[in-house]
Amino acid sequence: MEDSLPNSDPAGLLASLTSAQREAAAHIDGPLLILAGPGSGKTRVVTHRVANLLLHGVAPGQILALTFTNKAADEMRQRVERLTQCRGVWMGTFHSFCARLLRQYATLVGLHENYSIYDADDSRRVLKEVLHSRAEPITHTSPEAIASAISWAKNSLVTADQYVPRANSTVGAIVARVYPEYQQRLIASNACDFDDLLLHVATLLREQEELRAQLDARYRYILVDEYQDTNLAQYAIVRALSIDHPNLAVTGDPDQSIYGWRGANLSNILEFEKDFTRVAVVRLEQNFRSTPNILQVADHLISFNVRRKPKRLFTDNPPASPVRLVVYPTGSDEADGIAQRIAEEVLAGRRRPGDCAVFYRVNALSRPIEHALRLQGIPYQIVNGLEFYQRKEIKDVLAYLHLVNNPQNDLALLRIINTPARGIGKTTLERLTSYARRKRICLLDAARQSGLVQAIPKRTATQIAKFVAALDRMSLHAGGPLQETMVAVLRESGYRDWLAESDSEEDQERLANVEELLTAAEEFDRQHPEAEQALELFLEQAALVADTDALETEQDRVTLMTLHAAKGLEFPVVFIVAAEHGLLPHERSSEDPEKIEEERRLLFVGITRAKQELQLSCAQYRAFRGERRPTIPSQFLMELPREELSYSEPVGYPSELDADDDFDDRRDDGDDLGGLDDSDDRDERPRRRGSVWSDEDFVQDSPVEYDEDDSQDGESRRGNRSGHAAPSSGRVQLFVPGMMVWHPDYGTGMVLSVSGSGLKRKAQIEFVQGGGTKSFLVAHSPLEPVPE
DNA sequence: TGGCAAAGGCTTTTT
DNA sequence: GCCTTTGCCA
């Protein structure tokens, strides 16, 4: 506070900042809370603050900047270096920071310095094996549910021996039995999962006071980005490092907290001011990113949330085009429409592909969009799912490396002992595993003794011995440059030959990927020429890279990604698709009001990524698990300010479909087209006061059907159209039980029951915000339908 | 033991 | 609809 005035800025470093930004950037000692709205120049403030600390004589090694993604860390690093020409500030994700710390203090938590990091897939395998070996009945639940329960426990700092299941929770009971053994196996394999990285470090800091004090003194200035997304473990870590030197600066926005499902605790940011004494609070509310139209939409939407710190978002940017809300007949029409629009904009020279981004709630929604973009010949990139390090062939090669680095890594051994095929099958492995368990040794040691195992035939034992010998030859190359190690692995394992000799196109592609990994190794060697444990570092990096890190901003491509992945990014043009009930909000969130708020924040994040243009859309029918189903518009669409929106149904799609009339059933009941016909007497939408929706948009039993499939594919149109109820008696019954509604005073609610008919028709409704059941005369109520 | 075909299950979001 | 797991046969 005292010396955080502009006059302590001799280099004029902070001159370009606004006064609020400058206040935050100039702050030096003591806790600092920066409440930063979207597009408020937060990164700018943080990087300037780091630069300012350096300028005031703080040593780079005393500063620790923690982010959630490597990408955010890289960007921060680059910007700080540009500002100060100074290196040596530790910037990285929580996970990589903890991984590095654990290398040093591994023995204190029962690991060795060469421990392996299991990714989600690896830990899932271990868990499944534990479940299997204990013959746990997992009907009515799934390994995923159990895994996430364990993950939740770890993120809440509950260790295996502390875990107490909630009364009569089936999953909890299983977790209580399985968690300890799962943990034992990790330790026995000298491995830890993602959550352990945090949990081990938190434990370390709690139990080793001397070490804690030492690290507290070393990392004197700590910055945490996206503080609203920290979980209890992360909180404990930064808290423990900020006791003697409470120079903790956190930035975040409660409205952008979207990781509650993985244990993020909104209270961390909401109660920061209570956690520390004499907290300086700076609010960054001016938005430099978006048009006022976009900002208005975002602001209006998020105001429906209850659990938040109210703030006012404003911008000096000039007004621009309204936010578009588009209803497409089907999901593929949506994809086509968006691809077409982008194509037009690009062709007209108004936009480049790289200006545009498409966001969706679940990864599965990317397919139709990819397809449509490909048809239009628009280059795109997907930030998602199966990225490089998750591919089978890459994981195989990495498993060899893992085993070389950490011989106790049983999971890695199981993965590659028979890849390529060496005649070591399932039964042999079972025998080997039970032998290892009996002798309490790792699988590799068991393999070394396979000749002694009675149950394993001589012939097979010889095969195993050959494998072990090959592995030992690889290990001879372990100390040197990474590339050399990897070449040895590919040679001695026979993996490369195996792929090279295959005729299948798939294997050739795999070979290419393996070559790419080799290139990555080469690059790694170049960047870390002096590294003694290159192998260890490389494996660590491979385990901790995230999907979003692969994002290439250089390339001029449309970017496709989930709403979660979009956080922290911005694009001139943004499309958010599938704003439909069950998808956004996701069905697994739709009962719990708190989760609904998180879904709303997710949409808020998506909206505020847009700089100039924003389109929200939904479809009236969407293919889901191979089945086409009518959809319900998202309740969030009702929460947008009408005056900022332009509403449209694109013309053309329905008529195109109508032209293709070799399917007579399409025209059944065709006189009630529910707002989808191509006549032009309805372009006056929105017509209904107080809502962008007209009654026709809520037709429950639309008599019209549109195929999701490409029109040339006649096959897909036969058979009965399931997921589609029979047409009802003409006019739609707007309120039916289970349907979502909106009331100007009470917000969103659900219809519990209806009674009466005509003007006397009543609906009993329970509102999300609570307050019990309320009853309304449908005809006279201001209820807006969000049907279900 | 290994390869192939059929059946089953699955879908949030990520370090 | 797609991917993974299971089961059967050579």
Tab-separated table of C-alpha atoms in Angstrom, chain A residues 395-744:
chain	number	residue	atom	x	y	z
A	395	LYS	CA	1.676	-44.243	-25.065
A	396	ASP	CA	3.352	-47.527	-25.980
A	397	VAL	CA	6.702	-45.926	-26.680
A	398	LEU	CA	6.374	-43.761	-23.597
A	399	ALA	CA	5.612	-46.889	-21.576
A	400	TYR	CA	8.994	-48.338	-22.586
A	401	LEU	CA	10.600	-45.098	-21.513
A	402	HIS	CA	8.659	-45.136	-18.283
A	403	LEU	CA	9.816	-48.628	-17.523
A	404	VAL	CA	13.411	-47.707	-18.247
A	405	ASN	CA	13.100	-44.709	-15.968
A	406	ASN	CA	11.114	-46.428	-13.257
A	407	PRO	CA	11.409	-50.246	-13.241
A	408	GLN	CA	8.651	-50.424	-10.642
A	409	ASN	CA	6.111	-49.058	-13.076
A	410	ASP	CA	4.005	-52.202	-13.383
A	411	LEU	CA	1.394	-50.528	-15.491
A	412	ALA	CA	3.961	-49.653	-18.136
A	413	LEU	CA	5.251	-53.205	-18.131
A	414	LEU	CA	1.781	-54.655	-18.587
A	415	ARG	CA	1.244	-52.293	-21.441
A	416	ILE	CA	4.249	-53.269	-23.513
A	417	ILE	CA	5.448	-56.718	-22.467
A	418	ASN	CA	3.484	-58.130	-25.375
A	419	THR	CA	3.570	-55.127	-27.710
A	420	PRO	CA	4.766	-56.029	-30.251
A	421	ALA	CA	3.521	-59.596	-29.762
A	422	ARG	CA	6.032	-61.853	-28.040
A	423	GLY	CA	3.812	-64.777	-27.197
A	424	ILE	CA	3.344	-63.592	-23.640
A	425	GLY	CA	-0.386	-63.823	-23.154
A	426	LYS	CA	-3.031	-63.238	-20.593
A	427	THR	CA	-2.546	-66.442	-18.609
A	428	THR	CA	1.190	-65.933	-18.354
A	429	LEU	CA	0.665	-62.426	-17.079
A	430	GLU	CA	-1.807	-63.600	-14.504
A	431	ARG	CA	0.706	-66.108	-13.219
A	432	LEU	CA	3.463	-63.556	-13.217
A	433	THR	CA	1.283	-61.059	-11.392
A	434	SER	CA	0.283	-63.468	-8.666
A	435	TYR	CA	3.937	-64.497	-8.238
A	436	ALA	CA	4.949	-60.842	-7.897
A	437	ARG	CA	2.209	-60.250	-5.397
A	438	ARG	CA	3.236	-63.263	-3.335
A	439	LYS	CA	6.857	-62.225	-3.244
A	440	ARG	CA	5.958	-58.547	-2.864
A	441	ILE	CA	8.131	-57.522	-5.763
A	442	CYS	CA	7.438	-55.496	-8.875
A	443	LEU	CA	6.484	-57.164	-12.129
A	444	LEU	CA	9.814	-56.540	-13.768
A	445	ASP	CA	11.620	-58.327	-10.953
A	446	ALA	CA	9.113	-61.149	-11.212
A	447	ALA	CA	9.821	-61.293	-14.930
A	448	ARG	CA	13.526	-61.617	-14.188
A	449	GLN	CA	12.713	-64.668	-12.086
A	450	SER	CA	10.171	-66.147	-14.469
A	451	GLY	CA	12.321	-69.254	-14.896
A	452	LEU	CA	11.665	-70.000	-11.240
A	453	VAL	CA	7.924	-69.712	-11.513
A	454	GLN	CA	6.510	-73.227	-11.602
A	455	ALA	CA	3.339	-72.350	-13.438
A	456	ILE	CA	5.119	-70.695	-16.360
A	457	PRO	CA	6.248	-73.108	-19.071
A	458	LYS	CA	9.937	-73.129	-20.101
A	459	ARG	CA	9.208	-71.840	-23.534
A	460	THR	CA	7.292	-68.817	-22.290
A	461	ALA	CA	9.960	-68.135	-19.669
A	462	THR	CA	12.501	-67.875	-22.477
A	463	GLN	CA	10.310	-65.319	-24.229
A	464	ILE	CA	10.078	-63.303	-21.049
A	465	ALA	CA	13.842	-63.507	-20.571
A	466	LYS	CA	14.331	-62.116	-24.076
A	467	PHE	CA	12.052	-59.219	-23.262
A	468	VAL	CA	13.936	-58.477	-20.067
A	469	ALA	CA	17.248	-58.605	-21.916
A	470	ALA	CA	15.966	-56.174	-24.538
A	471	LEU	CA	14.804	-53.830	-21.821
A	472	ASP	CA	18.196	-53.987	-20.148
A	473	ARG	CA	19.860	-53.079	-23.413
A	474	MET	CA	17.572	-50.031	-23.670
A	475	SER	CA	18.448	-49.033	-20.149
A	476	LEU	CA	22.129	-48.824	-21.086
A	477	HIS	CA	21.235	-45.742	-23.116
A	478	ALA	CA	19.178	-44.135	-20.395
A	479	GLY	CA	21.587	-41.554	-19.058
A	480	GLY	CA	22.385	-39.758	-22.291
A	481	PRO	CA	20.433	-37.518	-24.597
A	482	LEU	CA	16.775	-38.348	-24.809
A	483	GLN	CA	16.838	-38.975	-28.517
A	484	GLU	CA	19.469	-41.653	-28.072
A	485	THR	CA	17.380	-43.391	-25.433
A	486	MET	CA	14.349	-43.321	-27.640
A	487	VAL	CA	16.202	-44.679	-30.648
A	488	ALA	CA	17.422	-47.541	-28.496
A	489	VAL	CA	13.894	-48.222	-27.322
A	490	LEU	CA	12.517	-48.294	-30.834
A	491	ARG	CA	15.311	-50.602	-31.986
A	492	GLU	CA	15.503	-53.029	-29.065
A	493	SER	CA	11.774	-53.325	-28.583
A	494	GLY	CA	11.232	-54.101	-32.231
A	495	TYR	CA	8.446	-51.552	-32.161
A	496	ARG	CA	9.600	-49.619	-35.160
A	497	ASP	CA	10.165	-52.686	-37.323
A	498	TRP	CA	6.823	-54.034	-36.254
A	499	LEU	CA	5.056	-50.927	-37.546
A	500	ALA	CA	7.285	-50.559	-40.580
A	501	GLU	CA	6.563	-54.104	-41.756
A	502	SER	CA	2.833	-53.699	-41.481
A	503	ASP	CA	0.830	-53.049	-44.625
A	504	SER	CA	-2.069	-51.367	-42.937
A	505	GLU	CA	-2.484	-47.687	-43.481
A	506	GLU	CA	-3.252	-47.255	-39.815
A	507	ASP	CA	0.127	-48.622	-38.809
A	508	GLN	CA	1.885	-46.382	-41.283
A	509	GLU	CA	0.205	-43.417	-39.678
A	510	ARG	CA	1.313	-44.720	-36.311
A	511	LEU	CA	4.841	-44.998	-37.557
A	512	ALA	CA	4.669	-41.380	-38.625
A	513	ASN	CA	3.483	-40.410	-35.170
A	514	VAL	CA	6.339	-42.315	-33.592
A	515	GLU	CA	8.753	-40.453	-35.849
A	516	GLU	CA	7.152	-37.243	-34.679
A	517	LEU	CA	7.766	-38.250	-31.097
A	518	LEU	CA	11.386	-38.778	-32.032
A	519	THR	CA	11.484	-35.265	-33.398
A	520	ALA	CA	9.983	-34.009	-30.160
A	521	ALA	CA	12.760	-35.800	-28.297
A	522	GLU	CA	15.362	-34.154	-30.484
A	523	GLU	CA	13.805	-30.775	-29.831
A	524	PHE	CA	13.732	-31.510	-26.123
A	525	ASP	CA	17.452	-32.318	-26.138
A	526	ARG	CA	18.135	-29.048	-27.838
A	527	GLN	CA	16.191	-27.130	-25.220
A	528	HIS	CA	17.672	-28.968	-22.276
A	529	PRO	CA	21.256	-29.643	-23.318
A	530	GLU	CA	22.606	-29.947	-19.825
A	531	ALA	CA	19.768	-31.919	-18.286
A	532	GLU	CA	20.973	-34.985	-16.474
A	533	GLN	CA	17.544	-36.443	-15.995
A	534	ALA	CA	16.289	-35.611	-19.454
A	535	LEU	CA	14.217	-38.770	-19.511
A	536	GLU	CA	12.483	-37.969	-16.255
A	537	LEU	CA	11.783	-34.395	-17.251
A	538	PHE	CA	10.473	-35.393	-20.628
A	539	LEU	CA	8.106	-37.960	-19.164
A	540	GLU	CA	6.891	-35.418	-16.658
A	541	GLN	CA	6.233	-32.900	-19.356
A	542	ALA	CA	4.446	-35.472	-21.491
A	543	ALA	CA	2.178	-36.354	-18.587
A	544	LEU	CA	1.278	-32.777	-17.774
A	545	VAL	CA	0.626	-31.256	-21.183
A	546	ALA	CA	-2.972	-30.348	-21.708
A	547	ASP	CA	-5.134	-30.375	-24.757
A	548	THR	CA	-5.427	-26.640	-24.859
A	549	ASP	CA	-1.683	-26.335	-24.950
A	550	ALA	CA	-1.691	-27.621	-28.490
A	551	LEU	CA	-3.648	-24.613	-29.670
A	552	GLU	CA	-1.876	-22.835	-32.492
A	553	THR	CA	-2.697	-19.183	-32.722
A	554	GLU	CA	-0.280	-18.665	-35.576
A	555	GLN	CA	-2.213	-20.757	-38.001
A	556	ASP	CA	-5.124	-19.237	-39.755
A	557	ARG	CA	-7.776	-21.772	-38.819
A	558	VAL	CA	-11.203	-21.850	-37.273
A	559	THR	CA	-10.834	-23.075	-33.710
A	560	LEU	CA	-13.210	-25.687	-32.303
A	561	MET	CA	-13.253	-26.373	-28.609
A	562	THR	CA	-15.288	-26.962	-25.496
A	563	LEU	CA	-16.499	-24.054	-23.447
A	564	HIS	CA	-14.125	-25.137	-20.713
A	565	ALA	CA	-11.125	-25.012	-22.999
A	566	ALA	CA	-12.119	-21.537	-24.161
A	567	LYS	CA	-11.381	-19.929	-20.853
A	568	GLY	CA	-8.716	-17.278	-21.046
A	569	LEU	CA	-8.936	-16.939	-24.827
A	570	GLU	CA	-10.561	-14.419	-27.123
A	571	PHE	CA	-11.742	-14.375	-30.722
A	572	PRO	CA	-13.268	-11.704	-32.951
A	573	VAL	CA	-16.117	-14.021	-33.932
A	574	VAL	CA	-17.604	-16.653	-31.663
A	575	PHE	CA	-20.292	-19.244	-32.283
A	576	ILE	CA	-21.747	-21.111	-29.338
A	577	VAL	CA	-23.752	-24.106	-30.430
A	578	ALA	CA	-26.357	-26.410	-28.942
A	579	ALA	CA	-27.803	-24.102	-26.319
A	580	GLU	CA	-30.291	-26.771	-25.430
A	581	HIS	CA	-31.644	-28.191	-22.245
A	582	GLY	CA	-29.678	-31.275	-21.275
A	583	LEU	CA	-26.617	-30.075	-23.115
A	584	LEU	CA	-26.253	-26.553	-21.792
A	585	PRO	CA	-27.047	-26.848	-18.953
A	586	HIS	CA	-25.851	-30.399	-19.109
A	587	GLU	CA	-28.363	-32.957	-17.893
A	588	ARG	CA	-26.061	-34.005	-15.106
A	589	SER	CA	-26.217	-30.498	-13.753
A	590	SER	CA	-29.850	-29.754	-14.286
A	591	GLU	CA	-31.184	-30.758	-10.896
A	592	ASP	CA	-28.774	-28.991	-8.616
A	593	PRO	CA	-29.183	-25.190	-8.465
A	594	GLU	CA	-25.502	-24.746	-7.681
A	595	LYS	CA	-24.542	-26.750	-10.705
A	596	ILE	CA	-26.963	-24.779	-12.821
A	597	GLU	CA	-25.148	-21.660	-11.713
A	598	GLU	CA	-21.883	-23.208	-12.815
A	599	GLU	CA	-23.388	-24.002	-16.201
A	600	ARG	CA	-24.509	-20.405	-16.447
A	601	ARG	CA	-20.994	-19.273	-15.663
A	602	LEU	CA	-19.753	-21.588	-18.362
A	603	LEU	CA	-21.959	-19.881	-20.905
A	604	PHE	CA	-20.858	-16.539	-19.485
A	605	VAL	CA	-17.247	-17.515	-20.103
A	606	GLY	CA	-18.110	-18.502	-23.675
A	607	ILE	CA	-19.981	-15.283	-24.403
A	608	THR	CA	-17.245	-13.072	-23.036
A	609	ARG	CA	-14.626	-14.654	-25.314
A	610	ALA	CA	-16.183	-12.783	-28.247
A	611	LYS	CA	-14.707	-9.475	-29.281
A	612	GLN	CA	-16.935	-8.325	-32.117
A	613	GLU	CA	-19.489	-10.883	-33.150
A	614	LEU	CA	-21.362	-13.508	-31.239
A	615	GLN	CA	-23.880	-16.076	-32.322
A	616	LEU	CA	-25.739	-18.412	-30.009
A	617	SER	CA	-27.672	-21.214	-31.536
A	618	CYS	CA	-29.737	-24.269	-30.870
A	619	ALA	CA	-31.399	-26.868	-33.031
A	620	GLN	CA	-34.931	-28.202	-32.874
A	621	TYR	CA	-33.732	-31.731	-33.435
A	622	ARG	CA	-30.407	-33.199	-32.519
A	623	ALA	CA	-28.833	-36.573	-33.055
A	624	PHE	CA	-27.862	-38.138	-29.796
A	625	ARG	CA	-26.227	-41.541	-29.509
A	626	GLY	CA	-27.355	-42.310	-32.996
A	627	GLU	CA	-30.889	-41.286	-32.266
A	628	ARG	CA	-32.541	-38.102	-33.422
A	629	ARG	CA	-34.544	-36.348	-30.778
A	630	PRO	CA	-36.542	-33.166	-30.425
A	631	THR	CA	-34.787	-30.679	-28.197
A	632	ILE	CA	-35.759	-28.086	-25.660
A	633	PRO	CA	-34.136	-24.664	-25.866
A	634	SER	CA	-31.833	-23.848	-23.007
A	635	GLN	CA	-33.351	-21.950	-20.131
A	636	PHE	CA	-30.376	-19.627	-20.414
A	637	LEU	CA	-31.694	-18.318	-23.704
A	638	MET	CA	-34.658	-16.924	-21.791
A	639	GLU	CA	-32.266	-15.074	-19.588
A	640	LEU	CA	-30.709	-13.019	-22.324
A	641	PRO	CA	-31.752	-9.409	-22.842
A	642	ARG	CA	-34.061	-9.247	-25.831
A	643	GLU	CA	-33.015	-5.782	-26.821
A	644	GLU	CA	-29.492	-6.897	-27.516
A	645	LEU	CA	-30.475	-9.838	-29.663
A	646	SER	CA	-31.424	-10.452	-33.209
A	647	TYR	CA	-33.437	-13.600	-33.566
A	648	SER	CA	-33.661	-15.666	-36.669
A	649	GLU	CA	-34.403	-18.976	-38.179
A	650	PRO	CA	-32.330	-19.278	-41.272
A	651	VAL	CA	-34.459	-19.704	-44.355
A	652	GLY	CA	-33.477	-22.301	-46.842
A	653	TYR	CA	-32.968	-25.375	-44.786
A	654	PRO	CA	-36.581	-26.366	-44.430
A	655	SER	CA	-37.313	-25.731	-48.073
A	656	GLU	CA	-34.310	-27.715	-49.112
A	657	LEU	CA	-35.660	-30.580	-47.142
A	658	ASP	CA	-39.124	-30.121	-48.501
A	659	ALA	CA	-37.812	-30.244	-52.007
A	660	ASP	CA	-36.530	-33.668	-51.278
A	661	ASP	CA	-39.916	-35.259	-50.973
A	662	ASP	CA	-39.464	-38.876	-51.783
A	663	PHE	CA	-40.476	-39.590	-48.246
A	664	ASP	CA	-44.162	-39.194	-47.953
A	665	ASP	CA	-44.252	-39.507	-44.211
A	666	ARG	CA	-42.497	-36.210	-43.920
A	667	ARG	CA	-45.648	-34.454	-44.932
A	668	ASP	CA	-47.937	-36.149	-42.469
A	669	ASP	CA	-49.892	-33.546	-40.628
A	670	GLY	CA	-48.052	-31.044	-42.686
A	671	ASP	CA	-50.588	-28.348	-42.068
A	672	ASP	CA	-49.139	-27.551	-38.690
A	673	LEU	CA	-45.577	-26.858	-39.369
A	674	GLY	CA	-44.752	-25.475	-36.012
A	675	GLY	CA	-42.747	-22.557	-37.178
A	676	LEU	CA	-40.561	-24.443	-39.537
A	677	ASP	CA	-42.191	-23.923	-42.871
A	678	ASP	CA	-40.635	-21.685	-45.410
A	679	SER	CA	-43.523	-19.321	-45.951
A	680	ASP	CA	-42.499	-15.760	-45.399
A	681	ASP	CA	-45.350	-14.530	-43.260
A	682	ARG	CA	-43.481	-15.096	-40.055
A	683	ASP	CA	-40.303	-13.157	-40.358
A	684	GLU	CA	-41.657	-10.797	-37.761
A	685	ARG	CA	-40.144	-12.735	-34.913
A	686	PRO	CA	-39.874	-12.221	-32.100
A	687	ARG	CA	-43.550	-11.540	-31.762
A	688	ARG	CA	-44.312	-12.357	-28.218
A	689	ARG	CA	-43.716	-9.659	-25.679
A	690	GLY	CA	-41.107	-10.295	-23.101
A	691	SER	CA	-39.596	-13.199	-24.889
A	692	VAL	CA	-37.655	-13.895	-27.991
A	693	TRP	CA	-39.733	-16.994	-28.419
A	694	SER	CA	-43.070	-17.430	-30.018
A	695	ASP	CA	-45.445	-20.251	-29.192
A	696	GLU	CA	-44.513	-22.080	-32.301
A	697	ASP	CA	-41.017	-22.488	-31.075
A	698	PHE	CA	-42.290	-24.697	-28.338
A	699	VAL	CA	-44.217	-27.155	-30.331
A	700	GLN	CA	-43.903	-30.364	-28.444
A	701	ASP	CA	-45.011	-32.798	-31.043
A	702	SER	CA	-43.770	-31.321	-34.201
A	703	PRO	CA	-45.254	-33.140	-37.124
A	704	VAL	CA	-42.292	-32.271	-39.267
A	705	GLU	CA	-39.179	-34.285	-39.240
A	706	TYR	CA	-35.848	-33.402	-40.631
A	707	ASP	CA	-33.102	-35.807	-41.148
A	708	GLU	CA	-29.814	-35.188	-39.505
A	709	ASP	CA	-28.057	-37.217	-42.120
A	710	ASP	CA	-26.687	-36.002	-45.363
A	711	SER	CA	-29.395	-35.912	-47.922
A	712	GLN	CA	-27.667	-38.338	-50.254
A	713	ASP	CA	-27.891	-40.986	-47.626
A	714	GLY	CA	-31.317	-42.476	-48.274
A	715	GLU	CA	-30.607	-45.497	-46.142
A	716	SER	CA	-30.760	-43.609	-42.921
A	717	ARG	CA	-34.281	-42.474	-43.473
A	718	ARG	CA	-36.093	-45.705	-43.370
A	719	GLY	CA	-37.386	-47.414	-40.303
A	720	ASN	CA	-39.484	-45.876	-37.611
A	721	ARG	CA	-38.611	-42.561	-36.212
A	722	SER	CA	-38.199	-43.272	-32.611
A	723	GLY	CA	-37.743	-40.639	-29.973
A	724	HIS	CA	-40.663	-38.858	-31.450
A	725	ALA	CA	-44.149	-38.929	-30.015
A	726	ALA	CA	-47.279	-39.084	-32.086
A	727	PRO	CA	-48.744	-35.730	-33.087
A	728	SER	CA	-51.195	-34.453	-30.539
A	729	SER	CA	-54.527	-32.785	-30.982
A	730	GLY	CA	-53.672	-29.677	-32.893
A	731	ARG	CA	-52.776	-26.854	-30.537
A	732	VAL	CA	-49.892	-27.477	-28.262
A	733	GLN	CA	-50.413	-27.876	-24.549
A	734	LEU	CA	-47.787	-25.450	-23.506
A	735	PHE	CA	-47.428	-26.549	-19.903
A	736	VAL	CA	-46.804	-30.147	-19.096
A	737	PRO	CA	-45.232	-31.707	-15.996
A	738	GLY	CA	-41.474	-31.789	-16.045
A	739	MET	CA	-41.201	-28.791	-18.304
A	740	MET	CA	-38.987	-25.829	-17.490
A	741	VAL	CA	-40.586	-22.416	-17.218
A	742	TRP	CA	-39.491	-18.907	-16.487
A	743	HIS	CA	-41.231	-16.333	-14.327
A	744	PRO	CA	-40.158	-12.690	-14.163
